[in-house]
Coordinates of C-alpha atoms and ligand atoms in Angstrom, one line a residue:
M1 CA 144.4 116.3 -12.8
D2 CA 143.2 112.8 -13.2
R3 CA 145.7 110.2 -10.9
E4 CA 148.1 109.4 -13.9
R5 CA 149.1 112.9 -14.2
L6 CA 149.2 113.5 -10.6
R7 CA 151.7 110.6 -10.2
A8 CA 153.7 112.0 -12.8
E9 CA 153.5 115.7 -11.3
F10 CA 154.5 114.1 -8.3
A11 CA 157.5 112.1 -9.6
S12 CA 158.4 115.4 -11.1
I13 CA 158.9 117.2 -7.8
G14 CA 161.0 114.4 -6.7
E15 CA 158.3 112.5 -4.5
K16 CA 157.1 109.0 -4.7
P17 CA 154.0 108.7 -7.3
F18 CA 152.1 107.1 -4.5
R19 CA 151.6 110.7 -2.9
A20 CA 149.2 111.1 -5.6
D21 CA 146.5 108.3 -4.6
Q22 CA 146.9 109.4 -1.0
I23 CA 146.4 113.2 -1.7
M24 CA 143.3 111.9 -4.0
Q25 CA 142.1 109.7 -0.9
W26 CA 142.1 112.4 1.3
I27 CA 140.3 115.2 -1.0
Y28 CA 137.8 112.8 -2.7
R29 CA 137.1 109.9 -0.1
R30 CA 137.2 112.2 3.4
G31 CA 136.6 115.4 1.9
V32 CA 139.3 116.7 3.2
D33 CA 140.5 120.4 1.9
D34 CA 143.3 121.2 4.2
F35 CA 146.6 119.8 3.3
G36 CA 147.7 120.2 7.1
G37 CA 145.1 117.5 7.9
M38 CA 146.5 115.1 5.8
T39 CA 148.4 113.4 8.4
N40 CA 150.0 110.3 6.6
I41 CA 151.8 113.0 4.5
S42 CA 155.4 114.0 5.8
K43 CA 155.3 117.5 7.7
D44 CA 157.4 118.8 4.9
L45 CA 155.7 117.6 1.8
R46 CA 152.3 119.0 3.2
A47 CA 154.1 122.5 3.7
R48 CA 155.3 122.4 0.2
L49 CA 151.6 121.7 -0.9
E50 CA 150.2 124.3 1.0
S51 CA 152.2 126.9 -0.9
S52 CA 151.8 125.6 -4.2
F53 CA 148.0 124.6 -4.3
V54 CA 144.3 125.1 -2.8
V55 CA 141.6 122.8 -2.7
R56 CA 138.7 125.0 -2.8
P57 CA 135.0 124.7 -3.6
P58 CA 133.3 126.9 -5.7
E59 CA 131.3 129.5 -4.1
L60 CA 127.5 129.3 -3.4
L61 CA 125.4 132.1 -5.1
T62 CA 122.2 130.7 -4.5
E63 CA 120.5 127.5 -3.1
Q64 CA 117.2 126.2 -3.7
K65 CA 115.2 123.3 -2.8
S66 CA 112.0 121.8 -5.0
I67 CA 108.8 120.4 -3.3
D68 CA 109.9 117.1 -4.6
G69 CA 113.2 117.2 -2.8
T70 CA 115.3 118.2 -5.8
R71 CA 118.2 120.7 -4.9
K72 CA 119.8 123.1 -7.4
W73 CA 122.8 125.3 -6.7
V74 CA 124.1 128.2 -8.9
L75 CA 128.1 128.2 -8.3
K76 CA 129.7 131.5 -9.4
V77 CA 132.8 130.7 -11.8
G78 CA 134.5 134.3 -11.9
G79 CA 133.8 137.3 -13.9
G80 CA 130.1 137.5 -12.6
Q81 CA 129.2 134.0 -14.3
A82 CA 127.8 130.7 -12.8
I83 CA 126.9 127.5 -13.4
E84 CA 123.9 125.3 -12.3
T85 CA 124.5 122.0 -10.5
V86 CA 121.1 120.1 -9.6
F87 CA 120.7 116.8 -7.3
I88 CA 117.8 114.5 -7.7
P89 CA 117.1 112.3 -5.0
E90 CA 115.3 108.7 -5.9
K91 CA 114.3 106.0 -3.7
D92 CA 117.4 103.7 -4.7
R93 CA 119.7 106.5 -6.0
G94 CA 120.7 110.2 -6.1
T95 CA 121.6 111.8 -9.1
L96 CA 123.9 114.7 -9.5
C97 CA 123.4 116.6 -12.8
I98 CA 126.6 118.4 -13.4
S99 CA 127.7 121.3 -15.9
S100 CA 130.4 121.2 -18.4
Q101 CA 130.6 124.5 -19.8
V102 CA 129.3 128.2 -19.1
G103 CA 126.3 128.1 -21.4
C104 CA 126.5 126.2 -24.4
A105 CA 127.0 126.8 -28.5
M106 CA 124.9 123.5 -29.5
D107 CA 121.8 126.1 -30.2
C108 CA 119.2 123.0 -29.8
A109 CA 116.0 124.9 -30.3
F110 CA 114.4 123.7 -27.5
C111 CA 116.7 124.3 -24.7
S112 CA 117.3 127.4 -22.6
T113 CA 120.6 126.7 -22.2
A114 CA 121.1 127.3 -25.8
Q115 CA 119.6 130.9 -25.6
Q116 CA 122.4 131.9 -23.5
G117 CA 125.3 131.3 -25.7
L118 CA 128.7 130.0 -24.9
N119 CA 131.1 132.1 -22.7
R120 CA 133.6 129.4 -21.6
N121 CA 134.5 125.9 -21.3
L122 CA 135.1 124.5 -17.5
D123 CA 138.4 123.3 -16.5
T124 CA 138.5 119.8 -15.1
A125 CA 138.6 121.6 -11.2
E126 CA 135.4 123.3 -12.0
I127 CA 133.9 120.4 -13.1
V128 CA 135.0 117.7 -10.6
A129 CA 134.3 120.6 -7.6
Q130 CA 130.4 120.5 -8.5
V131 CA 130.6 116.8 -7.3
W132 CA 132.8 117.7 -4.2
F133 CA 130.8 120.9 -3.4
A134 CA 127.6 118.7 -3.8
A135 CA 128.8 115.8 -1.4
K136 CA 129.8 118.4 1.4
A137 CA 126.3 120.2 0.8
L138 CA 124.4 117.0 0.9
G139 CA 125.8 116.1 4.6
G140 CA 126.8 112.5 3.4
D141 CA 129.6 110.2 4.1
F142 CA 132.3 110.3 1.1
Q143 CA 133.1 107.1 2.0
N144 CA 130.6 105.1 3.1
E145 CA 127.1 106.2 2.9
R146 CA 126.8 107.5 -0.3
V147 CA 124.2 110.3 -0.9
I148 CA 125.7 110.8 -4.5
S149 CA 125.4 107.3 -6.6
N150 CA 125.0 108.8 -9.9
V151 CA 126.8 111.5 -11.6
V152 CA 125.4 112.6 -15.4
F153 CA 126.8 115.6 -17.6
M154 CA 123.5 116.8 -18.3
G155 CA 124.0 120.0 -17.0
M156 CA 125.0 123.3 -18.9
G157 CA 127.0 122.8 -21.9
E158 CA 128.1 120.2 -24.4
P159 CA 130.7 117.6 -22.3
L160 CA 132.4 116.6 -25.5
A161 CA 133.0 119.9 -26.8
N162 CA 134.9 120.3 -23.8
Y163 CA 136.6 117.0 -24.2
N164 CA 139.8 117.9 -23.0
A165 CA 138.5 118.6 -19.4
V166 CA 135.8 116.3 -19.4
L167 CA 137.9 113.2 -19.6
P168 CA 139.9 113.7 -17.0
A169 CA 136.6 114.6 -14.7
V170 CA 135.4 111.4 -16.0
K171 CA 138.4 109.4 -14.8
I172 CA 138.5 111.0 -11.6
L173 CA 134.6 110.4 -10.6
Q174 CA 135.5 106.5 -11.7
D175 CA 138.8 106.5 -9.9
D176 CA 139.2 104.3 -6.8
F177 CA 141.4 106.9 -5.2
G178 CA 138.9 109.4 -6.6
F179 CA 134.9 109.4 -6.0
G180 CA 134.9 105.9 -6.7
L181 CA 131.9 105.6 -9.1
S182 CA 131.5 102.6 -11.5
K183 CA 131.4 103.0 -15.1
R184 CA 127.6 102.3 -15.5
R185 CA 127.1 105.2 -12.5
V186 CA 128.9 108.2 -14.7
T187 CA 127.0 109.2 -17.9
V188 CA 128.5 111.8 -20.4
S189 CA 125.2 112.9 -22.1
T190 CA 126.1 114.4 -26.3
S191 CA 124.1 116.4 -28.7
G192 CA 126.1 113.9 -31.2
L193 CA 129.7 115.5 -31.4
V194 CA 130.8 111.7 -33.9
P195 CA 134.7 112.6 -33.4
F196 CA 134.5 112.4 -29.8
I197 CA 132.2 109.7 -29.4
D198 CA 134.8 107.8 -30.9
R199 CA 137.8 109.2 -28.8
L200 CA 135.7 108.9 -25.8
R201 CA 135.3 105.3 -26.6
E202 CA 139.0 104.7 -27.1
D203 CA 139.9 106.7 -23.9
V204 CA 137.8 105.3 -21.4
D205 CA 134.8 103.2 -20.4
T206 CA 131.9 105.3 -19.3
A207 CA 128.0 105.6 -19.9
L208 CA 126.9 107.5 -22.7
A209 CA 123.5 108.7 -23.5
V210 CA 122.6 110.6 -26.9
S211 CA 120.3 113.3 -27.2
L212 CA 118.6 112.2 -30.6
H213 CA 115.2 114.1 -30.2
A214 CA 114.2 113.2 -34.0
P215 CA 115.0 109.8 -36.1
N216 CA 115.4 111.8 -39.3
D217 CA 117.7 114.8 -40.7
D218 CA 115.2 117.2 -41.6
L219 CA 113.6 116.8 -38.5
R220 CA 116.8 116.6 -36.7
N221 CA 118.6 119.6 -38.5
V222 CA 115.8 121.7 -37.1
L223 CA 115.9 120.7 -33.8
V224 CA 119.6 119.8 -33.0
P225 CA 121.6 122.0 -35.4
I226 CA 124.6 120.2 -34.8
N227 CA 123.1 117.4 -37.1
K228 CA 123.6 119.3 -40.1
K229 CA 127.7 118.4 -39.6
Y230 CA 126.8 114.7 -38.0
P231 CA 123.9 113.7 -40.1
V232 CA 121.5 110.6 -37.6
A233 CA 123.2 108.1 -40.1
E234 CA 126.7 108.7 -39.1
L235 CA 126.1 109.7 -35.5
M236 CA 124.3 106.1 -35.3
D237 CA 127.5 104.4 -36.9
A238 CA 129.2 106.2 -34.0
C239 CA 126.9 104.5 -31.7
R240 CA 127.5 101.5 -33.0
R241 CA 131.5 101.3 -32.6
Y242 CA 130.8 102.8 -28.9
T243 CA 128.5 99.6 -28.0
A244 CA 130.7 96.9 -30.1
Q245 CA 133.2 98.1 -27.5
R246 CA 131.5 97.5 -24.4
D247 CA 130.3 94.6 -22.3
H248 CA 127.2 93.4 -24.0
K249 CA 125.1 94.8 -21.2
M250 CA 126.1 98.5 -21.5
H251 CA 122.9 100.4 -23.5
I252 CA 123.2 103.5 -25.0
V253 CA 120.7 105.9 -23.8
Y254 CA 118.6 108.0 -26.4
E255 CA 117.1 110.8 -25.2
Y256 CA 114.3 111.9 -27.0
V257 CA 112.4 115.1 -25.7
M258 CA 108.2 115.0 -26.6
L259 CA 107.5 118.1 -28.4
D260 CA 103.7 118.4 -28.9
G261 CA 102.9 118.0 -32.8
V262 CA 106.8 118.3 -33.9
N263 CA 108.3 115.1 -33.2
D264 CA 105.8 112.8 -31.1
S265 CA 103.9 111.4 -33.8
P266 CA 102.9 107.4 -34.3
A267 CA 104.6 107.9 -37.5
L268 CA 107.8 109.0 -35.9
A269 CA 108.0 106.4 -33.1
R270 CA 107.9 103.7 -35.8
D271 CA 110.9 105.6 -37.6
L272 CA 112.8 105.3 -34.5
A273 CA 112.2 101.9 -33.6
K274 CA 113.3 101.5 -37.1
L275 CA 116.5 103.1 -36.7
L276 CA 117.2 101.8 -33.3
N277 CA 116.3 98.2 -34.7
G278 CA 119.2 95.3 -33.3
M279 CA 121.0 98.2 -31.3
P280 CA 121.7 98.0 -27.6
A281 CA 119.7 100.8 -26.8
K282 CA 116.9 102.3 -24.4
V283 CA 115.0 105.3 -25.0
N284 CA 114.2 107.9 -22.5
L285 CA 111.4 110.3 -22.8
I286 CA 111.6 113.5 -22.1
P287 CA 108.4 115.7 -21.6
F288 CA 109.4 119.3 -22.8
N289 CA 110.0 121.6 -19.9
P290 CA 109.1 125.3 -21.0
F291 CA 110.8 128.1 -20.3
P292 CA 110.1 131.6 -21.1
E293 CA 109.7 132.8 -25.1
T294 CA 109.8 129.0 -26.5
R295 CA 107.7 128.3 -29.0
F296 CA 107.3 124.6 -27.9
K297 CA 104.6 122.6 -25.7
R298 CA 104.8 119.7 -24.1
S299 CA 103.3 116.6 -25.7
R300 CA 100.5 115.3 -24.3
P301 CA 100.7 112.4 -21.7
E302 CA 98.8 109.9 -24.2
A303 CA 100.9 111.3 -27.0
I304 CA 103.7 109.9 -24.6
E305 CA 102.3 107.0 -23.3
A306 CA 101.4 106.1 -27.0
F307 CA 105.1 106.7 -28.4
A308 CA 106.3 104.7 -25.8
N309 CA 104.0 101.9 -26.6
I310 CA 105.2 101.7 -30.3
L311 CA 108.8 101.5 -29.1
R312 CA 107.9 98.9 -26.8
A313 CA 106.0 96.7 -29.3
K314 CA 109.5 96.5 -31.4
N315 CA 111.2 95.2 -28.4
I316 CA 112.9 98.9 -27.5
I317 CA 113.2 99.7 -23.8
A318 CA 111.4 103.0 -23.4
T319 CA 110.9 105.2 -20.3
T320 CA 109.4 108.4 -19.6
R321 CA 111.7 110.5 -17.7
K322 CA 109.8 112.0 -14.6
T323 CA 109.6 115.6 -14.6
R324 CA 111.5 116.7 -11.3
G325 CA 112.4 120.2 -9.8
D326 CA 110.1 122.1 -12.3
D327 CA 109.3 124.0 -9.8
I328 CA 112.7 125.7 -8.9
D329 CA 113.5 125.9 -13.1
A330 CA 115.8 122.5 -12.1
A331 CA 114.5 120.6 -14.8
C332 CA 116.0 119.1 -17.9
G333 CA 116.9 122.2 -20.6
Q334 CA 115.7 125.1 -18.0
L335 CA 119.3 125.4 -16.2
V336 CA 120.6 128.9 -17.5
G337 CA 123.2 129.9 -14.8
K338 CA 124.6 133.4 -15.4
V339 CA 126.6 133.3 -18.9
L340 CA 127.9 137.1 -19.7
N341 CA 130.0 138.0 -22.8
K342 CA 128.9 135.1 -25.0
Q343 CA 130.9 134.1 -27.7
K344 CA 129.5 134.6 -31.3
R345 CA 130.1 131.1 -32.2
R346 CA 128.6 129.1 -35.1
L347 CA 128.8 125.6 -35.6
G348 CA 131.8 125.6 -38.4
D349 CA 133.8 127.0 -35.7
I350 CA 133.1 123.8 -33.1
P351 CA 136.7 121.8 -33.2
V352 CA 136.7 118.4 -34.9
R353 CA 139.4 117.1 -32.9
A354 CA 140.5 117.7 -29.1
G355 CA 143.9 119.2 -29.1
Ligands
LIG401 N1 124.3 119.0 -24.4 C1 124.4 117.5 -23.8 C2 124.3 117.6 -22.4 C3 122.8 118.3 -21.9 S1 121.8 116.9 -21.2 C4 123.1 116.9 -24.6 O1 122.9 117.6 -25.5 O2 123.0 115.7 -24.4 C5 120.4 117.8 -21.1 C6 119.3 116.7 -21.8 O3 118.0 117.5 -22.0 C7 119.2 116.8 -23.2 O4 119.0 115.6 -23.8 C8 118.6 117.7 -24.0 O5 118.2 117.8 -25.4 C9 117.3 117.7 -22.9 N2 116.5 118.8 -22.9 C10 117.2 120.1 -23.0 N3 116.2 121.3 -23.1 C11 115.0 120.7 -22.7 C12 113.6 120.9 -22.6 N4 113.2 122.3 -22.3 N5 112.9 119.9 -22.0 C13 113.4 118.7 -21.8 N6 114.8 118.8 -22.1 C14 115.3 119.2 -22.7

């Protein structure tokens, strides 16, 4: 529960709402999982909490460490299924990449999670628990020396297809009584679910990344099939609405996977520059990360550099994402977890409104 709901919950059992703030601090700021140790709470309330609730991290299935320091945890989520959480250390920050669903239904052509299909949504606890688990595993102090400085919803799943669980999770990550991350340090990444980009804009102030991958409908329909439902022009309109309501420094990051001979030509770079012209945009080029049985290949480094330079010549900030953790299959698009009994979902079944 986010703080607002937890406060209401405490009020409904006849407790003061500020108890919610205290409990959240114990759990998220101090990493305490034992109600007995929450010493500013009365013995009586501690006992009531102990009898009705648990603070429990997910169980670890496997753990791997890349030669570049990237860490990957495969966490059990019941029924033999598992999700993946990845920590990417850098000089000036530490980014945790979390999952929002067991699998994914978006079916993007170049993503290995897509091959898994979707089993189910994670709930808010399972989403937030990944951060709690990683913070503990990394051995950092929850309050002072922050090992995790940024959280990105770029693991398994489409976060905006699980909006009702993701929204409270974003709030808990940003809450001063929760993980206390600033709005710029929590990024929701989406393949382009337009109605939910609008909902997100209204409900919370957070950084947004959009997986664009192509500047026109013909190509994007093939690479990111949700485009058939929400075409590029509609997506860009939603992005304009999103940034218009934010402070002027808030860019949207457009992710663009670089696929050799598919979407990496200079002509497409020029089209992309035209599409983003005048928008608060940064482009993040992601060299394609291969996985078994994919028909795609990574663009040549010169092609990526040329593509970036065309964007830069049009005054668009373009960066190339450094490939991290690919030796342990922890790089973008390589997360598969363990997805069983996937639902046969077609794009038509994706809900247009959150419940
Ligand atoms: N579903 C959300 C969250 C996933 S974010 C979204 O689409 O934004 C993961 C990012 O990695 C997305 O931009 C995705 O398109 C990209 N990606 C997927 N497969 C990839 C691959 N094989 N190589 C590089 N990037 C990939």
